[in-house]
Coordinates of C-alpha atoms and ligand atoms in Angstrom, one line a residue:
Chain A
M1 CA 18.6 10.9 -25.5
R2 CA 15.9 9.7 -27.6
L3 CA 14.9 6.5 -29.3
G4 CA 15.3 8.4 -32.5
D5 CA 19.2 8.8 -31.7
A6 CA 19.4 5.0 -31.4
H7 CA 22.0 2.7 -33.3
D8 CA 20.3 -0.6 -34.3
V9 CA 22.3 -3.7 -35.2
T10 CA 21.1 -7.1 -35.9
K11 CA 23.5 -9.2 -34.2
E12 CA 24.0 -10.0 -30.4
T13 CA 28.0 -9.2 -30.9
E14 CA 27.3 -6.1 -32.0
A15 CA 24.6 -5.4 -29.3
E16 CA 27.4 -6.3 -26.5
E17 CA 30.1 -3.6 -28.2
L18 CA 27.2 -1.3 -28.4
I19 CA 27.0 -1.6 -24.4
A20 CA 30.7 -1.9 -24.0
N21 CA 30.9 1.7 -25.7
T22 CA 29.1 3.1 -23.0
E23 CA 31.2 2.4 -20.5
A24 CA 32.6 6.0 -20.2
D25 CA 29.4 7.3 -19.8
V26 CA 28.4 4.9 -17.1
A27 CA 31.8 5.9 -15.6
A28 CA 30.5 9.8 -15.5
C29 CA 27.1 8.7 -14.5
R30 CA 25.6 10.3 -18.0
V31 CA 23.8 6.6 -18.1
V32 CA 22.6 4.2 -15.5
E33 CA 22.9 0.7 -16.2
P34 CA 22.7 0.4 -19.9
Y35 CA 21.2 -2.7 -21.8
A36 CA 20.1 -3.7 -25.2
M37 CA 16.5 -4.3 -26.3
T38 CA 14.7 -5.6 -29.2
V39 CA 13.3 -3.3 -31.7
E40 CA 11.5 -3.3 -35.1
K41 CA 11.9 -0.7 -37.9
A42 CA 8.4 0.8 -38.2
A43 CA 7.4 3.9 -40.3
R44 CA 8.6 6.2 -38.4
G45 CA 11.7 5.0 -37.0
L46 CA 12.4 2.4 -34.6
K47 CA 10.2 1.1 -32.1
P48 CA 10.5 -1.3 -29.4
V49 CA 8.8 -4.5 -29.8
S50 CA 7.8 -4.8 -25.6
Q51 CA 5.2 -2.8 -24.4
R52 CA 7.8 -2.3 -21.3
E53 CA 10.1 -0.2 -23.8
R54 CA 7.9 1.3 -25.7
I55 CA 6.5 2.8 -22.1
R56 CA 10.3 3.5 -21.3
A57 CA 11.0 5.4 -24.3
R58 CA 7.2 7.5 -24.2
G59 CA 6.5 7.8 -20.7
P60 CA 3.1 6.3 -18.7
T61 CA 0.4 5.8 -20.8
V62 CA -2.0 7.1 -18.5
P63 CA -2.0 11.0 -17.1
Y64 CA 0.0 11.9 -13.9
G65 CA 0.3 14.9 -11.9
H66 CA -0.4 17.7 -14.6
H67 CA 0.9 15.4 -17.3
K68 CA -1.1 14.0 -20.0
P69 CA 0.5 11.1 -22.2
R70 CA 1.6 12.0 -25.4
A71 CA -1.0 10.8 -28.0
Chain B
M1 CA 0.1 11.4 17.4
Y2 CA 3.5 9.9 18.8
R3 CA 6.3 12.8 18.7
Y4 CA 10.0 12.0 18.1
D5 CA 12.0 12.4 21.0
T6 CA 15.8 13.6 20.3
L7 CA 16.6 10.0 20.0
D8 CA 14.4 9.3 16.9
Q9 CA 15.3 12.9 16.0
N10 CA 18.9 12.7 15.7
L11 CA 18.8 8.9 13.8
V12 CA 16.6 10.7 11.2
D13 CA 18.6 13.2 10.9
E14 CA 22.0 12.0 11.1
R15 CA 20.6 9.1 8.5
A16 CA 19.9 12.0 5.9
R17 CA 23.1 13.3 6.5
Q18 CA 24.7 10.3 5.6
F19 CA 23.2 10.0 2.8
R20 CA 23.8 13.4 1.7
G21 CA 27.4 12.4 1.5
Q22 CA 26.6 9.1 -0.1
V23 CA 24.3 11.0 -3.0
A24 CA 27.4 13.5 -3.5
R25 CA 29.7 10.2 -4.0
R26 CA 27.7 8.5 -6.5
L27 CA 27.2 11.8 -8.4
S28 CA 30.8 12.6 -8.3
G29 CA 31.5 9.0 -10.0
E30 CA 33.2 7.9 -6.5
L31 CA 30.3 5.0 -6.0
S32 CA 29.3 3.1 -9.1
E33 CA 25.5 2.0 -9.4
A34 CA 26.6 -1.3 -7.7
E35 CA 28.0 0.0 -4.7
F36 CA 25.1 2.8 -4.1
R37 CA 22.2 0.5 -5.0
P38 CA 22.1 -1.0 -1.2
L39 CA 22.9 2.5 0.2
R40 CA 19.8 4.2 -1.6
L41 CA 17.6 0.8 -0.7
M42 CA 18.1 1.6 2.6
N43 CA 16.9 4.9 2.3
G44 CA 13.8 3.8 0.3
L45 CA 15.2 4.8 -3.0
Y46 CA 14.1 2.9 -6.2
L47 CA 15.4 2.9 -9.5
Q48 CA 11.7 2.5 -11.4
L49 CA 10.9 2.1 -15.1
H50 CA 11.5 5.8 -15.7
A51 CA 13.3 7.7 -12.9
Y52 CA 14.1 7.3 -9.3
M53 CA 11.1 6.8 -6.8
V54 CA 11.2 7.6 -3.6
R55 CA 9.1 5.7 -0.9
V56 CA 8.3 7.3 2.3
A57 CA 6.9 5.2 5.4
I58 CA 3.9 6.5 7.1
P59 CA 3.8 4.9 10.6
Y60 CA 0.7 2.9 10.5
G61 CA -1.2 5.1 8.3
T62 CA -1.0 8.0 10.6
L63 CA -0.3 11.3 9.3
S64 CA -0.8 14.9 11.0
A65 CA -2.0 17.8 9.1
D66 CA 1.4 19.4 8.8
Q67 CA 3.2 16.1 8.0
M68 CA 0.9 16.3 4.9
R69 CA 1.8 19.7 4.4
A70 CA 5.4 18.7 3.9
L71 CA 4.5 15.8 1.6
A72 CA 2.9 18.6 -0.8
Y73 CA 5.5 21.0 -0.3
I74 CA 7.9 18.0 -1.7
A75 CA 5.7 16.8 -4.4
R76 CA 5.7 20.6 -5.9
T77 CA 9.2 21.5 -5.3
W78 CA 11.2 18.4 -6.5
D79 CA 8.8 15.9 -7.9
R80 CA 5.4 16.8 -10.6
G81 CA 3.4 18.0 -8.4
Y82 CA 1.8 14.6 -6.8
G83 CA 2.1 11.6 -4.8
H84 CA 1.1 8.1 -4.6
F85 CA -0.4 6.5 -2.0
T86 CA 0.6 2.6 -1.8
T87 CA -1.3 -0.2 -0.1
R88 CA 1.3 -0.2 2.7
Q89 CA 0.2 3.0 3.8
N90 CA 3.2 4.7 2.3
I91 CA 3.7 7.3 -0.1
Q92 CA 5.7 7.1 -3.4
F93 CA 7.4 10.0 -5.1
N94 CA 7.9 9.0 -8.7
W95 CA 10.1 11.0 -10.5
P96 CA 13.2 13.0 -8.1
N97 CA 16.3 14.0 -9.5
L98 CA 19.2 12.1 -7.6
A99 CA 20.6 15.4 -6.6
D100 CA 17.6 16.5 -5.1
V101 CA 16.6 13.4 -2.9
P102 CA 18.7 14.6 0.2
D103 CA 16.8 18.0 0.3
I104 CA 13.8 15.7 0.3
L105 CA 14.8 13.7 3.1
D106 CA 15.8 16.7 5.0
A107 CA 12.5 18.0 4.2
L108 CA 10.8 14.7 5.5
A109 CA 12.8 14.8 8.8
A110 CA 11.7 18.3 9.5
V111 CA 8.3 16.9 10.0
E112 CA 9.7 13.9 11.7
M113 CA 9.2 11.5 8.6
H114 CA 11.7 9.2 6.6
A115 CA 12.5 6.5 4.1
I116 CA 14.2 4.1 5.8
Q117 CA 13.5 0.3 5.9
T118 CA 11.0 0.9 3.1
S119 CA 13.0 -1.3 1.4
G120 CA 15.4 -4.3 1.7
N121 CA 15.0 -7.4 3.8
C122 CA 14.1 -6.0 7.4
I123 CA 11.0 -5.4 9.3
R124 CA 9.1 -2.9 6.9
N125 CA 6.6 0.3 8.0
V126 CA 4.3 -1.4 10.6
T127 CA 0.9 -0.7 9.0
A128 CA -2.4 -0.8 11.0
D129 CA -6.4 -0.2 10.6
A130 CA -6.8 2.9 9.6
Y131 CA -10.0 3.7 11.9
A132 CA -7.3 3.0 15.1
G133 CA -8.5 5.2 17.8
V134 CA -11.7 5.8 16.2
A135 CA -13.8 2.6 15.5
D136 CA -16.7 1.8 17.4
D137 CA -16.0 -1.8 17.5
E138 CA -12.2 -1.2 19.0
V139 CA -10.7 -3.0 21.8
A140 CA -7.3 -0.9 22.0
D141 CA -6.2 1.4 20.0
P142 CA -3.4 -0.4 17.8
R143 CA -1.1 2.6 17.0
V144 CA 0.3 2.1 20.7
Y145 CA 1.4 -1.1 19.6
A146 CA 2.7 -0.3 16.0
E147 CA 4.7 2.4 17.3
I148 CA 6.5 0.2 20.1
I149 CA 6.8 -2.2 17.3
R150 CA 8.3 0.4 15.1
Q151 CA 10.5 1.7 17.8
W152 CA 11.8 -1.8 18.5
S153 CA 12.3 -2.8 14.8
S154 CA 14.2 0.4 13.8
L155 CA 17.7 -0.5 12.5
H156 CA 17.5 -3.6 15.0
P157 CA 20.7 -4.8 14.6
E158 CA 19.5 -8.7 14.4
F159 CA 17.0 -8.4 12.2
S160 CA 18.3 -6.2 9.7
F161 CA 19.4 -8.6 7.1
L162 CA 16.4 -11.2 7.2
P163 CA 15.9 -13.8 4.6
R164 CA 13.1 -11.6 3.0
K165 CA 11.4 -8.2 3.7
F166 CA 8.8 -8.6 6.4
K167 CA 5.4 -7.1 7.3
V168 CA 3.9 -6.5 10.5
A169 CA 0.0 -5.3 10.7
V170 CA -1.7 -4.9 14.0
T171 CA -5.2 -3.9 14.4
G172 CA -7.5 -3.2 17.7
A173 CA -10.7 -4.3 16.5
P174 CA -12.5 -7.6 15.6
Q175 CA -13.4 -6.2 11.9
D176 CA -10.1 -6.5 10.0
R177 CA -9.5 -3.9 8.3
A178 CA -5.6 -4.1 8.1
A179 CA -5.4 -7.2 6.2
L180 CA -3.7 -9.3 9.1
R181 CA -4.0 -12.6 7.4
V182 CA -1.8 -11.8 4.6
H183 CA 0.9 -10.3 6.5
D184 CA 4.0 -12.3 7.9
I185 CA 3.0 -11.3 11.1
G186 CA -0.6 -9.9 12.2
L187 CA -1.4 -8.7 15.5
R188 CA -5.4 -8.2 16.7
L189 CA -5.5 -6.9 20.0
C190 CA -8.3 -8.6 22.4
R191 CA -8.9 -9.0 25.7
D192 CA -9.0 -12.5 27.8
S193 CA -11.3 -13.7 30.2
D194 CA -10.0 -11.5 33.0
G195 CA -10.2 -8.7 30.9
A196 CA -6.6 -8.4 30.4
L197 CA -5.1 -6.7 27.5
G198 CA -3.3 -9.4 25.0
F199 CA -2.9 -10.2 21.3
E200 CA -4.1 -13.0 18.5
V201 CA -0.9 -13.4 16.6
M202 CA -0.7 -14.5 13.1
V203 CA 1.9 -15.7 11.0
G204 CA 3.0 -16.5 7.5
G205 CA 0.4 -15.1 5.6
G206 CA 1.3 -13.4 2.2
Q207 CA 0.7 -12.9 -1.2
G208 CA 2.8 -12.5 -4.3
R209 CA 3.8 -15.7 -6.3
T210 CA 3.1 -18.1 -3.5
P211 CA -0.2 -16.6 -1.5
M212 CA -1.3 -17.9 1.8
I213 CA -3.2 -17.0 4.7
G214 CA -1.7 -16.7 8.1
T215 CA -2.2 -19.2 10.7
T216 CA -3.2 -18.4 14.5
I217 CA -0.1 -19.3 16.3
R218 CA -1.3 -18.2 19.8
S219 CA -4.7 -17.2 20.5
F220 CA -3.6 -14.9 23.5
L221 CA -0.2 -13.1 24.1
P222 CA -0.3 -10.9 26.9
E223 CA 0.6 -7.4 26.2
A224 CA 3.8 -7.1 28.4
D225 CA 5.1 -10.3 26.2
L226 CA 5.1 -8.7 22.6
L227 CA 8.5 -7.8 22.4
T228 CA 10.0 -10.6 23.2
Y229 CA 7.6 -13.0 21.3
L230 CA 8.1 -10.8 18.1
E231 CA 11.8 -11.2 18.8
A232 CA 11.3 -15.4 19.0
I233 CA 9.4 -15.5 15.8
L234 CA 11.6 -13.5 13.9
R235 CA 14.7 -15.4 15.5
V236 CA 13.5 -18.6 14.2
Y237 CA 12.7 -16.9 10.7
N238 CA 16.3 -15.7 10.6
M239 CA 17.7 -19.3 11.3
L240 CA 15.6 -21.3 9.6
G241 CA 14.2 -19.4 6.6
R242 CA 15.6 -20.0 3.2
R243 CA 18.5 -17.7 1.7
D244 CA 19.2 -19.8 -1.0
N245 CA 16.3 -19.4 -3.3
L246 CA 14.2 -15.3 -3.3
Y247 CA 10.9 -17.0 -4.1
K248 CA 11.2 -19.4 -1.1
A249 CA 12.7 -17.0 1.7
R250 CA 9.3 -15.6 3.1
I251 CA 8.4 -16.8 6.3
K252 CA 5.3 -18.2 4.9
I253 CA 6.9 -20.7 3.3
L254 CA 9.0 -21.8 6.4
V255 CA 5.8 -21.7 8.3
H256 CA 4.1 -23.6 5.6
S257 CA 6.8 -26.2 5.4
L258 CA 7.4 -26.6 9.2
G259 CA 3.8 -27.1 9.6
A260 CA 2.1 -24.2 11.7
E261 CA 2.4 -26.1 15.2
T262 CA 6.0 -27.0 14.5
F263 CA 6.8 -23.7 13.7
A264 CA 4.8 -22.2 16.9
A265 CA 6.2 -24.9 19.5
M266 CA 9.5 -23.6 18.1
V267 CA 8.7 -19.9 19.0
E268 CA 7.5 -21.0 22.3
D269 CA 10.9 -22.7 22.5
E270 CA 12.6 -19.6 21.7
W271 CA 10.8 -17.5 23.5
H272 CA 11.1 -19.2 26.7
Q273 CA 14.9 -18.7 26.4
L274 CA 14.2 -15.0 26.2
E275 CA 12.4 -14.5 29.1
D276 CA 15.0 -12.8 31.1
T277 CA 17.2 -11.4 28.2
G278 CA 14.6 -10.4 25.6
P279 CA 13.6 -6.7 25.2
A280 CA 11.0 -5.8 27.8
L281 CA 7.7 -4.1 27.6
P282 CA 7.1 -2.9 30.8
A283 CA 3.9 -1.0 31.7
H284 CA 5.4 2.4 32.1
E285 CA 6.4 2.3 29.0
I286 CA 3.6 1.5 27.2
K287 CA 1.6 4.0 29.1
R288 CA 4.6 6.5 28.1
I289 CA 3.4 5.5 24.3
R290 CA -0.1 5.5 25.0
A291 CA -0.1 9.1 26.5
F292 CA 0.9 10.0 22.4
F293 CA -2.3 8.2 21.3
L294 CA -5.2 9.6 24.0
P295 CA -8.1 10.6 22.3
P296 CA -8.3 14.3 21.2
T297 CA -10.4 16.6 23.3
Y298 CA -13.9 16.1 21.8
E299 CA -17.3 18.0 22.9
D300 CA -20.1 16.0 24.3
L301 CA -22.7 16.0 21.2
E302 CA -26.1 14.6 20.4
A303 CA -25.9 11.8 18.4
T304 CA -28.3 13.3 15.7
V305 CA -28.2 16.9 14.0
P306 CA -31.1 18.1 12.3
E307 CA -29.2 20.4 9.7
F308 CA -26.9 17.5 9.0
E309 CA -30.0 15.4 8.5
A310 CA -31.9 18.0 6.7
R311 CA -29.2 18.2 4.2
R312 CA -28.9 14.9 3.8
R313 CA -32.6 14.2 3.1
Q314 CA -32.3 17.3 0.4
D315 CA -29.1 16.9 -1.3
T316 CA -28.8 13.8 -3.1
A317 CA -25.1 14.1 -3.8
F318 CA -24.1 14.7 0.0
A319 CA -26.9 11.8 0.8
R320 CA -24.9 9.4 -1.7
W321 CA -21.5 10.4 -0.5
C322 CA -22.8 10.1 3.3
Q323 CA -23.9 6.7 2.4
T324 CA -20.3 5.2 1.5
N325 CA -17.9 7.6 2.6
L326 CA -18.8 7.9 6.4
A327 CA -18.0 5.3 9.0
R328 CA -19.2 4.9 12.8
H329 CA -17.1 6.9 15.4
R330 CA -17.0 5.5 18.8
R331 CA -17.9 9.1 19.9
S332 CA -21.7 10.3 19.8
G333 CA -21.9 13.1 17.5
Y334 CA -19.0 12.3 15.2
A335 CA -18.0 10.6 12.1
I336 CA -15.2 9.3 10.6
V337 CA -14.7 10.3 6.8
D338 CA -13.1 8.1 3.7
V339 CA -11.4 10.3 1.3
S340 CA -11.7 8.5 -2.0
L341 CA -8.7 8.8 -3.9
K342 CA -10.6 7.2 -6.9
P343 CA -11.9 9.6 -9.3
E344 CA -12.8 8.9 -13.2
G345 CA -10.0 9.4 -15.1
G346 CA -7.3 9.5 -12.0
S347 CA -5.0 6.8 -10.9
P348 CA -5.7 4.7 -7.8
G349 CA -3.9 6.5 -4.8
D350 CA -2.7 9.6 -6.8
I351 CA -3.2 12.9 -5.0
M352 CA -1.9 16.3 -6.5
A353 CA 0.2 18.6 -4.2
E354 CA -2.9 21.1 -3.8
Q355 CA -5.2 18.4 -2.9
M356 CA -3.0 17.2 0.0
E357 CA -2.8 20.6 1.1
A358 CA -6.7 21.1 1.1
V359 CA -7.0 17.3 3.1
A360 CA -4.4 18.9 5.5
D361 CA -6.7 22.5 5.9
L362 CA -9.7 20.3 6.3
A363 CA -8.0 18.1 8.9
K364 CA -6.6 21.2 10.7
R365 CA -10.1 22.4 10.7
Y366 CA -12.5 19.4 11.3
S367 CA -10.3 16.6 12.4
F368 CA -8.1 17.4 14.8
G369 CA -5.0 17.9 12.2
E370 CA -5.3 14.2 11.9
I371 CA -5.3 12.4 8.8
R372 CA -5.0 8.4 8.0
V373 CA -3.9 6.4 5.1
T374 CA -6.1 3.4 4.0
H375 CA -4.4 0.0 2.5
A376 CA -7.2 0.6 0.0
Q377 CA -5.2 3.9 -1.2
N378 CA -7.6 6.3 0.5
L379 CA -7.4 9.0 3.3
V380 CA -9.3 9.0 6.2
L381 CA -10.1 12.2 8.4
P382 CA -10.9 10.5 11.6
H383 CA -12.7 12.9 13.7
V384 CA -15.2 15.0 12.2
K385 CA -18.4 16.6 13.6
L386 CA -21.7 15.3 12.1
A387 CA -22.7 19.1 11.9
E388 CA -19.5 19.8 10.2
L389 CA -20.1 17.0 7.6
S390 CA -21.6 19.7 5.0
A391 CA -18.3 22.0 5.0
V392 CA -16.1 18.8 4.9
W393 CA -18.0 17.5 2.0
E394 CA -17.7 21.4 0.3
G395 CA -14.4 21.6 1.1
L396 CA -13.4 17.9 -0.5
A397 CA -15.6 18.9 -3.4
A398 CA -13.6 22.1 -4.1
A399 CA -10.4 20.2 -4.2
G400 CA -12.1 17.6 -6.5
L401 CA -11.6 15.0 -3.4
E402 CA -15.5 14.1 -3.2
T403 CA -15.9 10.6 -5.2
P404 CA -18.4 9.2 -3.3
N405 CA -17.4 5.5 -4.0
V406 CA -15.8 3.7 -0.8
G407 CA -16.5 0.1 -0.9
L408 CA -18.2 0.0 -4.5
V409 CA -16.6 -1.2 -7.6
T410 CA -15.0 1.7 -8.7
D411 CA -12.7 2.0 -5.3
I412 CA -10.5 0.0 -7.2
I413 CA -7.0 -0.9 -5.5
A414 CA -4.2 -0.6 -8.3
C415 CA -0.4 -0.8 -8.1
P416 CA 1.6 1.6 -10.4
G417 CA 1.9 -1.3 -12.9
L418 CA 3.9 -1.3 -16.2
D419 CA 3.3 2.4 -16.4
F420 CA 5.9 3.2 -13.6
C421 CA 7.2 -0.1 -12.2
N422 CA 10.4 -2.0 -13.5
L423 CA 9.0 -5.7 -12.5
A424 CA 5.6 -5.2 -14.2
N425 CA 4.4 -7.3 -16.8
A426 CA 1.1 -5.3 -17.5
R427 CA -0.5 -1.7 -16.7
S428 CA -2.7 -1.9 -14.0
I429 CA -4.0 1.8 -14.0
P430 CA -5.6 2.0 -17.1
V431 CA -7.0 -1.1 -16.8
A432 CA -8.4 0.4 -13.2
Q433 CA -9.5 3.7 -15.2
R434 CA -11.5 1.6 -17.7
I435 CA -13.2 -0.1 -15.2
I436 CA -14.0 2.8 -13.4
E437 CA -15.6 4.5 -16.4
R438 CA -17.7 1.4 -17.7
F439 CA -19.3 1.5 -14.2
R440 CA -19.4 5.4 -13.5
N441 CA -23.1 5.0 -13.0
L442 CA -23.8 5.7 -9.8
D443 CA -27.0 4.1 -9.3
R444 CA -25.4 0.9 -10.7
Q445 CA -22.5 1.2 -8.7
H446 CA -24.9 1.1 -5.3
D447 CA -26.8 -1.8 -6.8
I448 CA -24.0 -4.0 -7.6
G449 CA -23.2 -3.0 -3.4
E450 CA -20.0 -3.6 -1.8
L451 CA -17.5 -5.2 -4.3
R452 CA -13.6 -5.2 -4.2
I453 CA -11.5 -5.5 -7.3
N454 CA -7.9 -5.2 -6.6
I455 CA -5.4 -4.8 -9.6
S456 CA -1.4 -5.9 -10.0
G457 CA 0.8 -5.6 -12.5
C458 CA 2.8 -8.7 -11.8
I459 CA 2.7 -11.7 -9.5
N460 CA 4.4 -9.6 -6.7
A461 CA 0.8 -8.6 -5.7
C462 CA 1.3 -4.9 -4.4
G463 CA -1.8 -4.5 -5.8
H464 CA -3.0 -7.4 -3.4
H465 CA -5.5 -9.0 -6.6
H466 CA -5.2 -12.2 -4.5
V467 CA -7.4 -10.9 -1.9
G468 CA -9.8 -9.0 -4.2
H469 CA -13.2 -9.8 -4.6
I470 CA -12.3 -9.7 -8.1
G471 CA -8.6 -10.1 -8.6
I472 CA -6.8 -8.9 -11.5
L473 CA -3.2 -9.8 -12.2
G474 CA -1.0 -8.4 -15.1
V475 CA 0.7 -11.3 -17.0
D476 CA 2.8 -11.3 -20.3
R477 CA 2.2 -13.3 -23.0
K478 CA 5.0 -12.9 -25.7
G479 CA 5.4 -9.3 -24.9
E480 CA 1.5 -8.5 -24.9
E481 CA -0.4 -7.9 -21.7
Y482 CA -3.1 -10.3 -20.7
Y483 CA -5.0 -10.3 -17.3
Q484 CA -6.0 -13.3 -15.1
I485 CA -8.8 -12.9 -13.2
T486 CA -9.3 -14.7 -9.5
L487 CA -12.7 -14.6 -7.7
G488 CA -13.1 -14.7 -4.1
G489 CA -10.6 -13.2 -2.4
S490 CA -10.5 -11.5 0.7
S491 CA -8.6 -9.7 3.1
D492 CA -11.3 -9.0 6.0
E493 CA -11.6 -11.2 9.0
T494 CA -13.2 -13.9 6.7
A495 CA -9.8 -13.7 4.6
S496 CA -9.4 -15.9 1.8
L497 CA -7.5 -16.1 -1.5
G498 CA -9.2 -15.8 -5.0
K499 CA -9.1 -18.9 -7.1
V500 CA -8.2 -18.2 -10.9
V501 CA -11.1 -18.3 -12.9
G502 CA -9.9 -19.5 -16.6
P503 CA -7.5 -18.2 -19.1
S504 CA -6.4 -14.8 -19.3
F505 CA -8.0 -11.9 -21.2
S506 CA -6.4 -9.2 -23.2
Y507 CA -6.2 -5.7 -22.4
D508 CA -9.2 -5.0 -24.5
A509 CA -11.3 -7.5 -23.3
I510 CA -10.7 -7.5 -19.4
T511 CA -13.4 -4.8 -18.7
D512 CA -15.9 -6.6 -20.9
A513 CA -14.8 -9.8 -18.5
V514 CA -15.1 -7.9 -15.3
E515 CA -18.5 -6.4 -16.8
V516 CA -19.6 -10.5 -17.3
I517 CA -18.7 -11.3 -13.7
V518 CA -20.6 -8.5 -12.5
T519 CA -23.8 -9.6 -14.7
T520 CA -23.4 -13.3 -13.3
Y521 CA -23.0 -12.1 -9.7
L522 CA -26.5 -9.7 -10.0
A523 CA -28.4 -12.3 -11.8
Q524 CA -27.3 -15.1 -9.3
R525 CA -27.5 -13.1 -6.0
C526 CA -29.9 -13.6 -3.4
Q527 CA -31.9 -10.6 -1.4
G528 CA -29.0 -9.1 0.7
E529 CA -26.0 -10.6 -0.8
R530 CA -22.6 -9.1 -1.4
F531 CA -20.7 -10.0 -4.2
L532 CA -18.2 -12.0 -1.9
D533 CA -21.1 -13.8 -0.6
T534 CA -22.9 -15.0 -3.7
Y535 CA -19.5 -16.2 -4.6
R536 CA -19.2 -18.2 -1.5
R537 CA -22.3 -19.9 -2.1
V538 CA -22.3 -20.5 -5.7
G539 CA -18.6 -21.1 -6.3
A540 CA -16.9 -20.2 -9.6
Q541 CA -19.0 -22.5 -12.1
P542 CA -21.8 -19.9 -13.4
F543 CA -19.4 -17.4 -13.7
K544 CA -16.9 -19.6 -15.9
E545 CA -20.2 -20.6 -18.1
D546 CA -20.7 -17.1 -18.4
L547 CA -16.7 -15.8 -19.3
Y548 CA -15.9 -18.7 -21.2
G549 CA -19.1 -20.8 -22.1
I550 CA -20.4 -23.7 -20.9
A551 CA -17.7 -26.3 -22.8
Q552 CA -15.1 -24.8 -20.5
G553 CA -16.4 -26.4 -17.3
Ligands
SF4_1 S1 2.7 -5.6 -8.4 FE1 4.3 -6.0 -9.5 S2 4.1 -4.2 -11.3 FE2 2.7 -3.8 -9.3 S3 4.1 -2.4 -8.4 FE3 4.2 -4.6 -7.4 S4 6.2 -4.9 -8.3 FE4 5.1 -3.3 -9.6

């Protein structure tokens, strides 16, 4: 699941609804602790507002093991 | 080194088996995350920003070559080919799949290791001087007592649900390489006027949101009373420590609010009540444990070795490494080798599986199979013959582990920060990398001399920023990463907490700010002064002026 697959909503209640809809996935252990995050519309799709969510979406910004961060 | 007896082994094996069942129930959906959480945390399994993370205990920072090899195997088989050594002398694996964690615990148990009590409100992995048993200023080997404390505190029923986590550090030397004064309890082995062995006991130190320097509540505790006295401290804390406020629950807050004298008196009272019923520590038990930590069979060697001296004269790179990465061994003809895990471009404390194996091989060949982990996120080969230093250096160089910077400005302590950690405000690792790059010139590093930069990605202070000579703390300013600088911290026997120098700096400005501080120090220093000496002499003012202009004052 990528950020590009995400639903974007504008209202708090809609976000709550989205979370509520994950119940089955949570129960089936496909998802752990879902939550809504704030995003903005960027040229290439959605972009999380906070640095934390950007890093969560794209992975660490530093090389680790044999991995290099995405440019 | 200590070897498990059947009791230790059964306990660890049983726990691994039990956790396998719990993971299976979680994966089948029988357990929810909420139900599973306390169970996984009891086995050092955290849920981080990207994945689960397993934190493995390395008791008092001592590892055998075989254990290091097992860690390499785990890194390669179930993680992404590397591990991360922390300031708590632990190792963390950042990317395991939940389904594989039981296999990881089995692999650990096979080499007498585990992840028990690396999380939760219990007595955590006991840390110690990384030079234990080999430092030339040592009174006695702290690992003997750290192991005794490990055994006493493992699954201690009374202290499994303390108000908050609890950290104990032990050293056997006057020079403090274990940061005693920023631990819940710090124990320093010493002798009384009759030559009897005992401990100076410090309590109430800690970092985090409310940093405090621990206070000595007993200047000499006879060694036989170690466990009853610890039990008394923990009892007073367990009874009176606050459970209503997470931020006020550590023992430091209790000691501070009662006053160290009152707290000490309560401990003494409790201790007297425990005299007959508390956990005794008979001499034969100390002797039994000490037998595991007897010095290896050293050879009688000359204090100077011509081949070693010659290479030092001829080979600048080798000489540079010797200058910073060796420490004096208590035996003539031997040296303590520090292996830096702070190369340019690397993440402080990270080590690849192949490098772990290289260190294990070198330890086996040249250091009686022993390795240590330091709280500064480096490794140590504790007993290397001077005559074999060349070979060890070459072996380290072949594995990319010969960075000659221990104690210098690029030997940075950094927590995982926002690149990995759920609690972070800001990144730590790239900040460390940028500073390392900025100061990459080795001549300049030597000119600057001993300087400790410690970086934490949030106020929890895993990167020990409060006790960095220069401390850097990641803060969140409206979703942007900012960094607050503290100056003048120290975790040695002259422990002090750094003071905030002024407003914080952006991610792009922090490296320049550090450079300004270093330049100010160089301009201000007197002959022979280290950064910390200069700071303590001149105070923060010149640094403030150079960082913010005179107006800031
Ligand atoms: S200091 Fe904060 S950001 Fe760094 S590892 Fe600890 S909790 Fe995470």
